[in-house]
mmCIF file of C-alpha atoms in Angstrom:
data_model
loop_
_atom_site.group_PDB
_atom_site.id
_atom_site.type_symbol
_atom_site.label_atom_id
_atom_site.label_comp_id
_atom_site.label_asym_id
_atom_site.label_seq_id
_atom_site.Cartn_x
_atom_site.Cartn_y
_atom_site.Cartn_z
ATOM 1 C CA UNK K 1 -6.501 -100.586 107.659
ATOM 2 C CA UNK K 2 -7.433 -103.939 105.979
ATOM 3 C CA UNK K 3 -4.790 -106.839 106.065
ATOM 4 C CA UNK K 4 -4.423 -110.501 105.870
ATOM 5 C CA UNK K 5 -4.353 -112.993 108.995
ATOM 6 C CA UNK K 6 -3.478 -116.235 108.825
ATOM 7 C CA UNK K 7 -4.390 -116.953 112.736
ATOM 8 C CA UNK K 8 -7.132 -119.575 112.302
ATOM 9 C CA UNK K 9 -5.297 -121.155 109.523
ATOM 10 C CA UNK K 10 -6.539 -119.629 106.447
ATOM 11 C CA UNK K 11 -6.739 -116.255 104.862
ATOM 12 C CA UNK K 12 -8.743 -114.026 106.441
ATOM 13 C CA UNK K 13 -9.198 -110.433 105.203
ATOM 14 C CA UNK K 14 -9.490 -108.553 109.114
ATOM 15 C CA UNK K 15 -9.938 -104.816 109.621
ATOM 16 C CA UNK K 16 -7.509 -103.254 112.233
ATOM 17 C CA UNK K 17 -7.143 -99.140 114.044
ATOM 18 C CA UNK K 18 -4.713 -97.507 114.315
ATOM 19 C CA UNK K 19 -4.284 -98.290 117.817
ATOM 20 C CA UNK K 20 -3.522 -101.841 117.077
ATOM 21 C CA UNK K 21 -0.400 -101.330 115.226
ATOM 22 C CA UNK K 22 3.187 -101.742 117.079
ATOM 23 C CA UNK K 23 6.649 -101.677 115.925
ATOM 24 C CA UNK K 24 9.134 -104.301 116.941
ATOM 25 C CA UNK K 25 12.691 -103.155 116.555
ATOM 26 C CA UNK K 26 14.785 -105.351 116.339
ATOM 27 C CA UNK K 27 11.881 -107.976 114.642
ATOM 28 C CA UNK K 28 11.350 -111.299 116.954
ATOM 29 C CA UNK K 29 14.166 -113.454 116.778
ATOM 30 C CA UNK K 30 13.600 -115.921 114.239
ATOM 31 C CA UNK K 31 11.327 -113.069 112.399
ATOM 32 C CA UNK K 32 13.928 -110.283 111.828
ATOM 33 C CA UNK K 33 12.699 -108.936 108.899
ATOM 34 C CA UNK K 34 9.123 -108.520 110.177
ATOM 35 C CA UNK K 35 8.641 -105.139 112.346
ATOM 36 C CA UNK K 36 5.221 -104.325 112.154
ATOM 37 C CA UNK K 37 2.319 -106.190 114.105
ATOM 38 C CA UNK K 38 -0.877 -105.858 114.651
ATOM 39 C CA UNK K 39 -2.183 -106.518 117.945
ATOM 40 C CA UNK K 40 -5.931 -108.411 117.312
ATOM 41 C CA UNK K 41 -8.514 -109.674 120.314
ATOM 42 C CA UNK K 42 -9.934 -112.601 119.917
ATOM 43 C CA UNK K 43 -13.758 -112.884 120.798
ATOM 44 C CA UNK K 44 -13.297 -111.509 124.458
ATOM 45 C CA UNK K 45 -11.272 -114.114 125.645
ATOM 46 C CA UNK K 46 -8.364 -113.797 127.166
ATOM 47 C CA UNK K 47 -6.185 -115.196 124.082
ATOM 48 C CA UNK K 48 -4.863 -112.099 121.268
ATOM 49 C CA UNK K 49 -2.753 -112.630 118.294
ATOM 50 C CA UNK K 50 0.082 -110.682 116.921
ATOM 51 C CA UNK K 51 0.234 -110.458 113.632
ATOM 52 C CA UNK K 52 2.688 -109.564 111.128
ATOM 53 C CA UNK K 53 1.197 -106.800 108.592
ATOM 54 C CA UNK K 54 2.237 -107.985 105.109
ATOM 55 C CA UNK K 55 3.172 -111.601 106.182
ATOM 56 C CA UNK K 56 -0.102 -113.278 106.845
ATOM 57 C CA UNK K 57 1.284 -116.729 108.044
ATOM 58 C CA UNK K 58 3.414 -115.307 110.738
ATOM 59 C CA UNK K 59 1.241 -114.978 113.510
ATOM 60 C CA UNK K 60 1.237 -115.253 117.379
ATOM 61 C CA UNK K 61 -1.435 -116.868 119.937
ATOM 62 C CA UNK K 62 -0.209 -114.088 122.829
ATOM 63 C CA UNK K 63 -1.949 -113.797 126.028
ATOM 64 C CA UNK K 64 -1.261 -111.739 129.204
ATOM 65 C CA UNK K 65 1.033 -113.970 131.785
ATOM 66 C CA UNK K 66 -0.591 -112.986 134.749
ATOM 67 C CA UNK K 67 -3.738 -114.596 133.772
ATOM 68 C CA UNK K 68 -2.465 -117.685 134.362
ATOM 69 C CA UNK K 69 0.779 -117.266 136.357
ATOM 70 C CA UNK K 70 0.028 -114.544 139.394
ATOM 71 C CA UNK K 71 3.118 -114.476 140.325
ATOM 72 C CA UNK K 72 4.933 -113.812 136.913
ATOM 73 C CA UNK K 73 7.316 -110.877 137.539
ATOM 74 C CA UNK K 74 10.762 -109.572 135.962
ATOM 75 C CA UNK K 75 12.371 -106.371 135.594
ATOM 76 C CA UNK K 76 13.058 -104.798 132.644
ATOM 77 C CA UNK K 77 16.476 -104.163 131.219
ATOM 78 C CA UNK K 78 17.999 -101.309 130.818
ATOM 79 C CA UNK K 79 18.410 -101.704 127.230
ATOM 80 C CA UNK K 80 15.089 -102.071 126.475
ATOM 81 C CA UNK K 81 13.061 -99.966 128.184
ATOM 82 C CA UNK K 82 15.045 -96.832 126.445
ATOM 83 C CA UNK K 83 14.503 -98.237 123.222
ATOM 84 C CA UNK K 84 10.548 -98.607 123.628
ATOM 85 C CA UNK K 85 11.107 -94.834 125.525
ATOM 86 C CA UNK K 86 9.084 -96.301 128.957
ATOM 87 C CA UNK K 87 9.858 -93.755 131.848
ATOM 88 C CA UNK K 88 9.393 -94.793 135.452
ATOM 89 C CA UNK K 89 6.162 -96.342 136.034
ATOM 90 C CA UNK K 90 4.414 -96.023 132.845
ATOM 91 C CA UNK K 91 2.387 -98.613 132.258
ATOM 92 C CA UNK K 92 3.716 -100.845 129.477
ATOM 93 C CA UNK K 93 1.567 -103.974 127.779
ATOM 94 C CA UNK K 94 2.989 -107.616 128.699
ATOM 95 C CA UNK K 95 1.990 -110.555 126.546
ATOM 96 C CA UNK K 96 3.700 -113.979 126.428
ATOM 97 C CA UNK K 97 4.004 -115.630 123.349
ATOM 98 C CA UNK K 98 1.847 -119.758 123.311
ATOM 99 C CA UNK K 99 2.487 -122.631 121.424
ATOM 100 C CA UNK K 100 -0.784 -123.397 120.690
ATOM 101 C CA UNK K 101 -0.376 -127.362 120.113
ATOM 102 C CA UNK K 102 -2.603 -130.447 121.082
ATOM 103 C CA UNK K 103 -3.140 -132.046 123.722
ATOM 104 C CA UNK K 104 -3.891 -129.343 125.560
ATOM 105 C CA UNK K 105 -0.306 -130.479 128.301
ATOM 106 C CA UNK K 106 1.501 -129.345 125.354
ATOM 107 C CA UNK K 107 0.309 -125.656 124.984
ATOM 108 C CA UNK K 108 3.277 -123.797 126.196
ATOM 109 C CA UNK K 109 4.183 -120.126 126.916
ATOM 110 C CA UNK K 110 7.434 -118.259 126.250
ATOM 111 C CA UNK K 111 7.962 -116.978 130.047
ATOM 112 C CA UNK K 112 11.267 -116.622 129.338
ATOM 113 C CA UNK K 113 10.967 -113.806 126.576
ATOM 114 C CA UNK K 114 8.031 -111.671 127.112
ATOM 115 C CA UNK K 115 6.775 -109.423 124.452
ATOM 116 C CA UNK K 116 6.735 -105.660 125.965
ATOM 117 C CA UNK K 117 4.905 -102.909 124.803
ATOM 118 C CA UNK K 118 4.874 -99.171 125.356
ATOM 119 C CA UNK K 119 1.182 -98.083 124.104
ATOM 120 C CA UNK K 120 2.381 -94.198 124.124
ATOM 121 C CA UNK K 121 5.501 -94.936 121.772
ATOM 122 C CA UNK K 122 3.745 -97.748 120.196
ATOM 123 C CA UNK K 123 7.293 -99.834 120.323
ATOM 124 C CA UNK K 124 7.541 -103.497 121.392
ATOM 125 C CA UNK K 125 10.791 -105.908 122.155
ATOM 126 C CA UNK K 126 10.424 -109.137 122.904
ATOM 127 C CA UNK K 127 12.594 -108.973 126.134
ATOM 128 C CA UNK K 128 15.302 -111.793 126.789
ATOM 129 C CA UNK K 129 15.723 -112.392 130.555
ATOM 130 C CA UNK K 130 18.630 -113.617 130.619
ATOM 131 C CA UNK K 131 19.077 -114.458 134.156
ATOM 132 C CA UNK K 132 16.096 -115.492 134.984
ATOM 133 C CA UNK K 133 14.089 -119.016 135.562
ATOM 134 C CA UNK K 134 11.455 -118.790 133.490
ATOM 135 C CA UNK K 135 11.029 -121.425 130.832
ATOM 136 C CA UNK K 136 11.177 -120.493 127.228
ATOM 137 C CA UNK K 137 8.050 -123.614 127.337
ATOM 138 C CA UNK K 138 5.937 -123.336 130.302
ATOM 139 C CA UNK K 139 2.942 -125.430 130.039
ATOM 140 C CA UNK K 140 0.362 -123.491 130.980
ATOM 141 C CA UNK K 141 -2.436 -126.155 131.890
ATOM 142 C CA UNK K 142 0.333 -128.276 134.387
ATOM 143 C CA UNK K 143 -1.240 -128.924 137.339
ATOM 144 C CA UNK K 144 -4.343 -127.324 136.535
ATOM 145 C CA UNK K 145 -7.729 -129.864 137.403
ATOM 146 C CA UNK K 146 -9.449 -129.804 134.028
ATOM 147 C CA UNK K 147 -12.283 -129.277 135.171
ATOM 148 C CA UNK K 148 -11.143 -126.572 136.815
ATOM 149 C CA UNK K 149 -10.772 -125.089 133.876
ATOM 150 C CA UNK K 150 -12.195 -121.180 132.818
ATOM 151 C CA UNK K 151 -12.376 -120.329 136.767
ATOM 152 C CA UNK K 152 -8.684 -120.147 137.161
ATOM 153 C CA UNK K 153 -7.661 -116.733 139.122
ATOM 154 C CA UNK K 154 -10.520 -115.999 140.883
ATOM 155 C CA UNK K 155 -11.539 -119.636 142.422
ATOM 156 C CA UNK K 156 -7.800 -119.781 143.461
ATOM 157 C CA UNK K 157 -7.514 -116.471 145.073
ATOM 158 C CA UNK K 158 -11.331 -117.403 146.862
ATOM 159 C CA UNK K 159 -9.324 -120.422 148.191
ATOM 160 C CA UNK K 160 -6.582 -119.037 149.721
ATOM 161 C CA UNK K 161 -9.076 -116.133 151.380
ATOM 162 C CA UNK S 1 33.705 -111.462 109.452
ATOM 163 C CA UNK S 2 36.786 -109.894 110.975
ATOM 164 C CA UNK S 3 38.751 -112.891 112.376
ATOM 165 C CA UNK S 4 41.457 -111.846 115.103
ATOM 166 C CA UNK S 5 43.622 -113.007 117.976
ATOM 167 C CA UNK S 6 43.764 -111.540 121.081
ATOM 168 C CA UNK S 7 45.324 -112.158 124.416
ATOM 169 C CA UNK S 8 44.505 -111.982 127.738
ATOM 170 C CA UNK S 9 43.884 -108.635 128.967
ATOM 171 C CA UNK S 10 43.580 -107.542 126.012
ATOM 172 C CA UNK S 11 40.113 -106.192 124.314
ATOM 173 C CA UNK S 12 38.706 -104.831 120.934
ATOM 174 C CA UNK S 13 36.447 -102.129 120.693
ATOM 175 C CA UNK S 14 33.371 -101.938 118.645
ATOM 176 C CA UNK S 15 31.986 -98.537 117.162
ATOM 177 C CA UNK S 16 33.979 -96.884 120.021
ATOM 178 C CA UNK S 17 31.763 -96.812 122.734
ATOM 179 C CA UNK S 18 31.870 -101.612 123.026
ATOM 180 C CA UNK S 19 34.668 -102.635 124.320
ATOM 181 C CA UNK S 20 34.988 -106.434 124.890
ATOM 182 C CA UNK S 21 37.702 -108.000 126.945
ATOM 183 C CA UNK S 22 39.755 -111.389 127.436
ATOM 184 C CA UNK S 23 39.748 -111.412 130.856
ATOM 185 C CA UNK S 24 40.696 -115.244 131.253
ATOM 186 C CA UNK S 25 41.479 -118.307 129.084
ATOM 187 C CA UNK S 26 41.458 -121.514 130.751
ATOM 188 C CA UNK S 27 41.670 -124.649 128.780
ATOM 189 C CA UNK S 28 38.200 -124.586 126.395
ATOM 190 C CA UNK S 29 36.776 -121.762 128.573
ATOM 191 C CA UNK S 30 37.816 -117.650 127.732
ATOM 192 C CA UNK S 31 36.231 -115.116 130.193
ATOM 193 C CA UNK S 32 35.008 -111.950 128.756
ATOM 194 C CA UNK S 33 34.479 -108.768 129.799
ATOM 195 C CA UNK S 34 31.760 -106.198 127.734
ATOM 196 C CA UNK S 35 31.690 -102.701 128.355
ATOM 197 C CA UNK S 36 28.680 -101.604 126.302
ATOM 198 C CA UNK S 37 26.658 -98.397 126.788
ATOM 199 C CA UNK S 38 23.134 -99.049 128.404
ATOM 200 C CA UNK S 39 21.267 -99.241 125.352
ATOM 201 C CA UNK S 40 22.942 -102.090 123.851
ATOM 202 C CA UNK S 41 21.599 -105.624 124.709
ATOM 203 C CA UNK S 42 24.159 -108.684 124.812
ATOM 204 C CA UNK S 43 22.742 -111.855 124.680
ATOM 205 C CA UNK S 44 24.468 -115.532 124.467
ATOM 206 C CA UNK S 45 23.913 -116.587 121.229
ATOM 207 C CA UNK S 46 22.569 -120.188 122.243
ATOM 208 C CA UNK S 47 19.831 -117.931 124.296
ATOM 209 C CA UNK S 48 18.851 -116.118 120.941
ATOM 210 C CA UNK S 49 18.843 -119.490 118.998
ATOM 211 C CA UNK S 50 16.474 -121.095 121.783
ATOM 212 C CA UNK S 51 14.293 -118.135 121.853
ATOM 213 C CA UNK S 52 14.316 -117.960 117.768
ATOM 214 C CA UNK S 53 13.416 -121.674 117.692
ATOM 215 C CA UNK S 54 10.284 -121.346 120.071
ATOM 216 C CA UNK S 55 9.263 -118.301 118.041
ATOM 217 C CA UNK S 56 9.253 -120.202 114.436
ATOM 218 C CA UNK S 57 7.691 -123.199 116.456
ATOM 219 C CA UNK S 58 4.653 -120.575 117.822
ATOM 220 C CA UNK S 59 4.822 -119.255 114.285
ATOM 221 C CA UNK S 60 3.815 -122.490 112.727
ATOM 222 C CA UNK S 61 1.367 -124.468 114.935
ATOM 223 C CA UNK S 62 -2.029 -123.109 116.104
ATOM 224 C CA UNK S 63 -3.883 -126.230 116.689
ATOM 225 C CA UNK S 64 -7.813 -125.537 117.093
ATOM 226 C CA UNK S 65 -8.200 -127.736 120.174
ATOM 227 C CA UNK S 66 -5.657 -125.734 122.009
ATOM 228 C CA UNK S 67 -7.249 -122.341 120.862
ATOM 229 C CA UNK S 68 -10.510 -123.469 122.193
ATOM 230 C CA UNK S 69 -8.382 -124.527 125.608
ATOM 231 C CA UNK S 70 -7.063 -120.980 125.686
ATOM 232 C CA UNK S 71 -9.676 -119.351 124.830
ATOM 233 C CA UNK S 72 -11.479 -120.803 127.810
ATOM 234 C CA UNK S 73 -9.293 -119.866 130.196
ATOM 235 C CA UNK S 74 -10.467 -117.064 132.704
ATOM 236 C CA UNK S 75 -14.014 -117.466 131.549
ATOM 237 C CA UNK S 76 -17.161 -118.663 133.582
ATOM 238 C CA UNK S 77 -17.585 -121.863 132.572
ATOM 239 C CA UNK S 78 -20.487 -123.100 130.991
ATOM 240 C CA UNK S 79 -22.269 -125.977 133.429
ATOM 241 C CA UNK S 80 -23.333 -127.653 129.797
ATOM 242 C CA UNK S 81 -19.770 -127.506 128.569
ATOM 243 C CA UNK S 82 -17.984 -130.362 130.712
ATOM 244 C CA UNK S 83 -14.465 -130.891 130.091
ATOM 245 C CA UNK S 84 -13.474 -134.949 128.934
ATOM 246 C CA UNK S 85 -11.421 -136.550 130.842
ATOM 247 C CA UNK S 86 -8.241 -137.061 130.376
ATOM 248 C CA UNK S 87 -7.739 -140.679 129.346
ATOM 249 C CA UNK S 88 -5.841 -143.106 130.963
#
């Protein structure tokens, strides 16, 4: 399918499978009336967008939490996990939504409402954890050398070895 | 909006299966208590407004620097490509 992204700031006409396509229900808060995304790499790195099909400008700079927070965890409620139909241990896609903004200090991530996906239903919730700790803006690069930047997980876990 | 008064210990139901309860009223603050099947989600509505608000803001700022920042995270870095410094 061929649709419109807005992710680097103009129109751009992007081609996207099947596979790619998840339904949020209820939409994102703030985005109710959009349901349908498309989840899109971006060059190999770790960074992916979700975008809205039909609404070009809304888009999302997601990425997975534990590549830069190893010990990210919640549980799931209830709630959602029988509306996106995941059973036991099935695995389920976690992405956390950035605030891609400059300087770099200022790029935060939305710890605090994970986007969950079932890949078998092809449903996704952004999850409110209510009674949790995490930050709706975590800044992702706090505390983090800049030069030590790109070798993140793997220098620290060598360290602590 | 359905507008009604209730006391304590007393609740409303919602499409018969949400029942919400005053449980205690004490000066500004009223205690409730929600019976709601597993499969609905109840959320404080300032929680929803915060979340909403960092969603629009995400929504409408994708600032090339920081894509390039992101984008290098979790690869090998290039020797060539030496971060500045931050300035003072």
């Amino acid at each position: 399918m061929r649709m419109t992204t807005m992710r680097a700031g103009y129109p751009e006409l992007v081609e996207v499978d099947d596979d790619q396509l998840f339904e949020f229900y209820p939409g994102l808060s703030g985005f109710e009336d959009q349901n349908r995304y498309a989840l899109m790499d971006d060059d190999g790195s770790m960074l992916q967008w979700l975008q809205a099909v039909g609404a070009p400008s809304v888009c999302f700079g997601v990425v997975d939490p534990w590549g830069f927070l190893s010990d990210y965890a919640f549980e799931l409620p209830d709630a959602d996990a029988d509306a996106l139909g995941v059973k036991g241990s099935n695995d389920v896609i976690v992405r956390v939504i950035l605030t891609l903004r400059s300087p770099m200090a200022a790029i935060t991530a939305n710890l605090m409402a994970p986007l969950v996906i079932n890949p078998t239903t092809r449903l996704g919730r952004q999850v409110v954890l209510q009674d949790s700790d995490f930050p709706a803006r975590y800044a992702i690069f706090e505390g983090r050398d800049t030069g030590d930047l790109g070798n993140g997980g793997e220098q620290r876990h060598a360290r602590a070895a | 909006m359905l507008i009604l008064t209730r006391k304590t210990e007393q609740a409303i139901v919602i499409d018969g299966q949400t029942i919400v309860r005053v449980l205690s009223i004490e000066g500004e603050r009223v205690k409730l208590g929600i019976d709601a099947p597993k499969s609905i989600t109840v959320l404080r509505e300032e929680l929803v407004r915060e979340i909403a608000g960092a969603n629009r803001e995400a929504a409408g700022v994708r600032d090339p620097a920081a894509i390039d920042s992101v984008r290098r995270l979790g690869k090998t870095p290039d020797p060539d490509d030496v971060a500045p410094s931050p300035q003072a």
